CSV table of C-alpha atoms and ligand atoms in Angstrom, one decimal:
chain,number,residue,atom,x,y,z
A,1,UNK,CA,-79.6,5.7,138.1
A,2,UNK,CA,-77.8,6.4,140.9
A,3,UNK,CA,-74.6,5.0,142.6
A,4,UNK,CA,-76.7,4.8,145.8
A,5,UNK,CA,-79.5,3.2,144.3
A,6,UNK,CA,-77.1,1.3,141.7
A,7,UNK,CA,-75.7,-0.3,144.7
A,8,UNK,CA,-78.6,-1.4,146.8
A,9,UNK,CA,-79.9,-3.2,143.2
A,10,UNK,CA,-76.7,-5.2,142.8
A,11,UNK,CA,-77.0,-6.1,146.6
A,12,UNK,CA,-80.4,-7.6,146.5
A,13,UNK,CA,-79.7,-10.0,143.7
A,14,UNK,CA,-78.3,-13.4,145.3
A,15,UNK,CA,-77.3,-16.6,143.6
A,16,UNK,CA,-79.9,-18.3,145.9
A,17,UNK,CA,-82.3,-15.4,144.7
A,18,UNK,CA,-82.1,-16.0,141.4
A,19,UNK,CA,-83.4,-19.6,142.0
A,20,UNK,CA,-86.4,-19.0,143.8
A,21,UNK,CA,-87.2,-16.1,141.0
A,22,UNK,CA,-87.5,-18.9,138.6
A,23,UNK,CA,-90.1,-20.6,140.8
A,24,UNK,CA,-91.8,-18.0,141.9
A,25,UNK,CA,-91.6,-17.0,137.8
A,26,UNK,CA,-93.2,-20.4,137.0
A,27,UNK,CA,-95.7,-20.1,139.3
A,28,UNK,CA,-96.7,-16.9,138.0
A,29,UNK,CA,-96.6,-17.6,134.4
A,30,UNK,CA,-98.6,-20.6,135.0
A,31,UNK,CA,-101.3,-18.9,136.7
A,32,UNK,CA,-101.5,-16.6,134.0
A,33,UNK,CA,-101.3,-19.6,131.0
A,34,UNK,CA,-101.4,-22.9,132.1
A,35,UNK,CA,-100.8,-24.4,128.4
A,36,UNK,CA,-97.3,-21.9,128.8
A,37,UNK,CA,-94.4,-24.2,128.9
A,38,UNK,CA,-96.3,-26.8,126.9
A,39,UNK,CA,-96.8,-24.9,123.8
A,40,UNK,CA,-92.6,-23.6,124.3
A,41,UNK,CA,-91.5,-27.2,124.4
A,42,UNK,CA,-93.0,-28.0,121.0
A,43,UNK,CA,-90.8,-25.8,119.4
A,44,UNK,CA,-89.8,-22.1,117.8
A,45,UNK,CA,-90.4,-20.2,115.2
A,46,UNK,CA,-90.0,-16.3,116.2
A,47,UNK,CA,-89.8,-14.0,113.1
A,48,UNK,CA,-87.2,-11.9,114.7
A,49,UNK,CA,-83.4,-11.9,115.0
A,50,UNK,CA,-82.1,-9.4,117.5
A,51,UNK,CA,-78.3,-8.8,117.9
A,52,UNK,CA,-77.9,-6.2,120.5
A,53,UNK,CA,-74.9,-5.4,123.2
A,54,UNK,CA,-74.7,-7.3,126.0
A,55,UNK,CA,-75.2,-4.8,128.7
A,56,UNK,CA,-77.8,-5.6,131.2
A,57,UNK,CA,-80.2,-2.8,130.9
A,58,UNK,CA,-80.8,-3.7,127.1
A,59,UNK,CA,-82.8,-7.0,126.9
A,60,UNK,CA,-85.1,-8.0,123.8
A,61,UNK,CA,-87.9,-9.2,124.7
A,62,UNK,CA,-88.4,-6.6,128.2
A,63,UNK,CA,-87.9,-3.6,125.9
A,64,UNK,CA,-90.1,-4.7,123.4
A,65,UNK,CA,-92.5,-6.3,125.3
A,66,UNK,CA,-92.7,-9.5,123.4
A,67,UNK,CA,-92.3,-13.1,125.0
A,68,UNK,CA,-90.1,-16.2,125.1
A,69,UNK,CA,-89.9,-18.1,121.7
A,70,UNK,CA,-91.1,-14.5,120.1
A,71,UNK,CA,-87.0,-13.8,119.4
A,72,UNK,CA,-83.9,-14.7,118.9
A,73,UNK,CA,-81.0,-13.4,120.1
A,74,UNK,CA,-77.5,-12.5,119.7
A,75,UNK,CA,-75.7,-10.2,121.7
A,76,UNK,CA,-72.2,-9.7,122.2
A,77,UNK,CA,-70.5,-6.0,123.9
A,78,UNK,CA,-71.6,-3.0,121.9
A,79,UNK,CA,-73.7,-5.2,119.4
A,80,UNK,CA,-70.3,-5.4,117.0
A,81,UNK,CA,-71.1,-7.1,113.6
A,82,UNK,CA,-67.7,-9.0,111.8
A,83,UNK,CA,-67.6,-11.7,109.4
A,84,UNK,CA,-64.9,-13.8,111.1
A,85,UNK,CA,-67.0,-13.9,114.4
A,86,UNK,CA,-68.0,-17.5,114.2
A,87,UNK,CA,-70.4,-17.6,116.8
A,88,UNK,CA,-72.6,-14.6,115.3
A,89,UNK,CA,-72.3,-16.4,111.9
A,90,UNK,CA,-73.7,-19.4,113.2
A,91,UNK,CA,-76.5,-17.4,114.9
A,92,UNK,CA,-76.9,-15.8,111.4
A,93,UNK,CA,-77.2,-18.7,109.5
A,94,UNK,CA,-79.3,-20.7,111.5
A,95,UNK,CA,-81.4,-18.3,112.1
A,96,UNK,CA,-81.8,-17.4,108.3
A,97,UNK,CA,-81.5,-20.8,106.4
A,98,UNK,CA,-83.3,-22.8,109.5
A,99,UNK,CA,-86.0,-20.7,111.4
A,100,UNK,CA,-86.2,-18.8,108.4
A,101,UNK,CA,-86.8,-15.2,110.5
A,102,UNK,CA,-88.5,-12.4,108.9
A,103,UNK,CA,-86.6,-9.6,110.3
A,104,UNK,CA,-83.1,-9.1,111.8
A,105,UNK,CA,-82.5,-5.8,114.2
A,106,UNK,CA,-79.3,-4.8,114.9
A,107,UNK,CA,-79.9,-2.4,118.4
A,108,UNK,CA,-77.5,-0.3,119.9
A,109,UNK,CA,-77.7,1.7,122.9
A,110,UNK,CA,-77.2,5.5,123.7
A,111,UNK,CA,-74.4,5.3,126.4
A,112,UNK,CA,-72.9,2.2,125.5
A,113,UNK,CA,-69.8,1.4,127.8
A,114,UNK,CA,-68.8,-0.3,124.3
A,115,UNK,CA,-68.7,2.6,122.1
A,116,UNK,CA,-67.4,4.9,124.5
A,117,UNK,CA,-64.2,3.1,125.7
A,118,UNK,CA,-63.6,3.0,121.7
A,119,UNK,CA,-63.6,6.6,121.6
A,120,UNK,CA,-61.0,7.3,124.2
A,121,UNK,CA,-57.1,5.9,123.9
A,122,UNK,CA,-57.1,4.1,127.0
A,123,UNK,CA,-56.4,0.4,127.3
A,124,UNK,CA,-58.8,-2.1,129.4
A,125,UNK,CA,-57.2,-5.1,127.9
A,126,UNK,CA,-58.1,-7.6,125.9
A,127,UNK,CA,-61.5,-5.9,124.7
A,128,UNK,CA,-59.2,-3.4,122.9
A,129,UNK,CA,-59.3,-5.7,120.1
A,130,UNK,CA,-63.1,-5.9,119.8
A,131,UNK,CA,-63.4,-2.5,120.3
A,132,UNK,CA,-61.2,-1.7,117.5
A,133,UNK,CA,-63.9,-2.9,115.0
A,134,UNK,CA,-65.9,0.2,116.6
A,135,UNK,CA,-62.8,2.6,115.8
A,136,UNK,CA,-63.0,1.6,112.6
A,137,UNK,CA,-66.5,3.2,112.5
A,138,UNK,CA,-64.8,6.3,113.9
A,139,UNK,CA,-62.2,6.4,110.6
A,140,UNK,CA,-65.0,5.0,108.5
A,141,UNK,CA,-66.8,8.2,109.6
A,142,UNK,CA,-64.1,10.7,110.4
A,143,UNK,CA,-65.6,13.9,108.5
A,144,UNK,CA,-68.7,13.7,110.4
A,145,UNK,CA,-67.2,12.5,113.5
A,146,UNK,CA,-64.9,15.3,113.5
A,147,UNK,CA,-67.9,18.4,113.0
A,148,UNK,CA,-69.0,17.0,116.1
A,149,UNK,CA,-67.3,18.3,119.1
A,150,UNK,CA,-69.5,17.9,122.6
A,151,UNK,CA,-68.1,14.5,124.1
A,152,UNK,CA,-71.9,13.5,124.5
A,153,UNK,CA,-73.4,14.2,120.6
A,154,UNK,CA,-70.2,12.7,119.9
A,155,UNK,CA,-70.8,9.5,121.8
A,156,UNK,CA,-74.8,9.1,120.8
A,157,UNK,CA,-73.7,9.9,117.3
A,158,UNK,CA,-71.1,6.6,117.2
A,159,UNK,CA,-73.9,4.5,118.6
A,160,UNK,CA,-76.0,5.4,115.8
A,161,UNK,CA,-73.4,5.1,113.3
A,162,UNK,CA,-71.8,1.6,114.6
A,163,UNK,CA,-75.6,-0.2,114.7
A,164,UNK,CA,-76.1,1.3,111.3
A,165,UNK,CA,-72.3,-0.1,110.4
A,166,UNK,CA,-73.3,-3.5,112.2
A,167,UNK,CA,-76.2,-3.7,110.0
A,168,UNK,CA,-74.8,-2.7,106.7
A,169,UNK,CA,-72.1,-6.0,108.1
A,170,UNK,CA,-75.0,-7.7,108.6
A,171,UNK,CA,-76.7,-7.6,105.1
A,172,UNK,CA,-73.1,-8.5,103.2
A,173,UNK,CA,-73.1,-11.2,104.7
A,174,UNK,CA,-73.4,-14.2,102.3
A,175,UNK,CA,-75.8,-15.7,104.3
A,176,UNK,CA,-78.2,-12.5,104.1
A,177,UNK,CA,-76.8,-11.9,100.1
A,178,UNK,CA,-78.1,-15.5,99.6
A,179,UNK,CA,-81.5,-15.4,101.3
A,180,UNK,CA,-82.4,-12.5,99.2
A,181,UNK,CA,-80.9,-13.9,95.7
A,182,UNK,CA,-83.5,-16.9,96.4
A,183,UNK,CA,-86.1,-14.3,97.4
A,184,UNK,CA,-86.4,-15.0,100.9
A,185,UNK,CA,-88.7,-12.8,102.7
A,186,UNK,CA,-86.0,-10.7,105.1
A,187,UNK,CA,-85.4,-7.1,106.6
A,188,UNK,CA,-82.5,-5.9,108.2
A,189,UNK,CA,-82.6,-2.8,110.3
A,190,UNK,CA,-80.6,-1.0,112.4
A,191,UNK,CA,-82.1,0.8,115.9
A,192,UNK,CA,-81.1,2.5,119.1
A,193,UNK,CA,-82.6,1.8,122.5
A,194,UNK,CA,-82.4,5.3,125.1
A,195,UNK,CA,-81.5,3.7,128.6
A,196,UNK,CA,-83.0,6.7,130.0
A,197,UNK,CA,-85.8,7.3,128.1
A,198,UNK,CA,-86.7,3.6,127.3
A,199,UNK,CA,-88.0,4.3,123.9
A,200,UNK,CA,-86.3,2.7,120.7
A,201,UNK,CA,-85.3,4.6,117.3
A,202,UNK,CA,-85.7,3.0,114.1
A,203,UNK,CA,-82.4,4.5,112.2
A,204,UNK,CA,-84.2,4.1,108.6
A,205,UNK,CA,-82.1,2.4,107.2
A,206,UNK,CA,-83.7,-0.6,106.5
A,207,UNK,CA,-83.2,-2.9,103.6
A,208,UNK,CA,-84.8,-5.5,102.0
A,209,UNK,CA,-82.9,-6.6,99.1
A,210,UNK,CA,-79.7,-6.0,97.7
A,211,UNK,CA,-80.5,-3.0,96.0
A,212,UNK,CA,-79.3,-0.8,98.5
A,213,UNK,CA,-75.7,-2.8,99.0
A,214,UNK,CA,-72.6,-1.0,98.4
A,215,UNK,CA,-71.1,-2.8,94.7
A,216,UNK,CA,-68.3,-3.6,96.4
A,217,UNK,CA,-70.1,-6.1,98.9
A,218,UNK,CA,-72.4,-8.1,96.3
A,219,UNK,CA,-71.8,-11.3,95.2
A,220,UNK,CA,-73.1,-13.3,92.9
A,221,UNK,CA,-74.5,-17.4,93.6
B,1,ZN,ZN1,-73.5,-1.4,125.2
């Protein structure tokens, strides 16, 4: 997008705006399904978990056409997974133990602010220290991130790398190790949304047991 148009975009959206959007939202969704907010009330129970970055070109349920109540969501800036983050642990467990989802995605983003302000040395502030989790990707990775010289491939490549890292997080989790030990139906995959081509990539490397999990991660009950 450009600056120009970039601009003009930002300017249009009003605090006062965003309020009648909701009506005129209402209106239209009513129109379209009556029974709409009726049926939402009574309760959830998507199959999906989605923990993706919080940059506002990448929501859920636009990018995968899906609806409210279809999933629940998690994001946080560049879709970082860690088990002391207390709020995504929560999300994690509820969402597991509770609303017992089929399927959690981790989704990053090619050209992720995130994952490219952890590939340069210069400080923004207090970010620095979530970043760092995605520098450790860098040293977790340094053989292959090294091959790879072109500042773009090297920035698409780290997106991969961190969702896949943020999903590998993701599945040594206790919470994930436990569903599966009881054998709880649940997938964890890792993809990556292009903002400029819209299209999602499923990374493959999705798991389903604890099969797959590093020795070092498993736990027993
Ligand atoms: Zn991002």
């Amino acid at each position: 997008m450009c600056a120009k148009l970039e601009q003009q975009q930002a300017h249009q959206i009003t605090y006062e705006g965003l309020l009648k959007g909701n009506k005129d939202w209402v209106a239209a969704t009513l129109k379209e399904d009556p029974q709409f907010f009726d049926r939402l009330s009574a309760g959830q129970a998507p199959p999906v978990l989605w923990i993706g970055c919080s940059d506002s070109r990448v929501p859920a349920n636009q990018i995968t056409n899906t609806m409210p109540g279809d999933i629940f969501v998690h994001r946080n800036i560049a879709n970082v997974v860690t088990h002391t983050d207390m709020n995504l642990l929560s999300v994690l467990d509820y969402s597991v133990n509770v609303l017992k989802i089929k399927h959690i995605i981790v989704c990053g983003h090619y050209g992720c602010g995130g994952v490219n302000a952890a590939l340069g040395d210069k400080q923004v502030g207090l970010i620095d220290n979530w970043l760092r989790n995605i520098k450790d990707v860098i040293r977790m990775h340094e053989r292959e991130m090294s091959t790879i010289k072109d500042p773009q491939k090297r920035s698409d490549r780290l997106v991969e790398l961190n969702a896949i890292e943020s999903a590998a997080n993701v599945m040594s989790t206790s919470i994930v190790q436990n569903a599966w030990a009881s054998g709880q139906e649940l997938s964890v995959h890792a993809w990556v949304y292009s903002l400029k081509t819209g299209l999602i990539t499923d990374l493959q490397v999705s798991a389903s047991n604890s099969d797959e999990l590093s020795p070092v991660f498993k736990m027993k009950a």
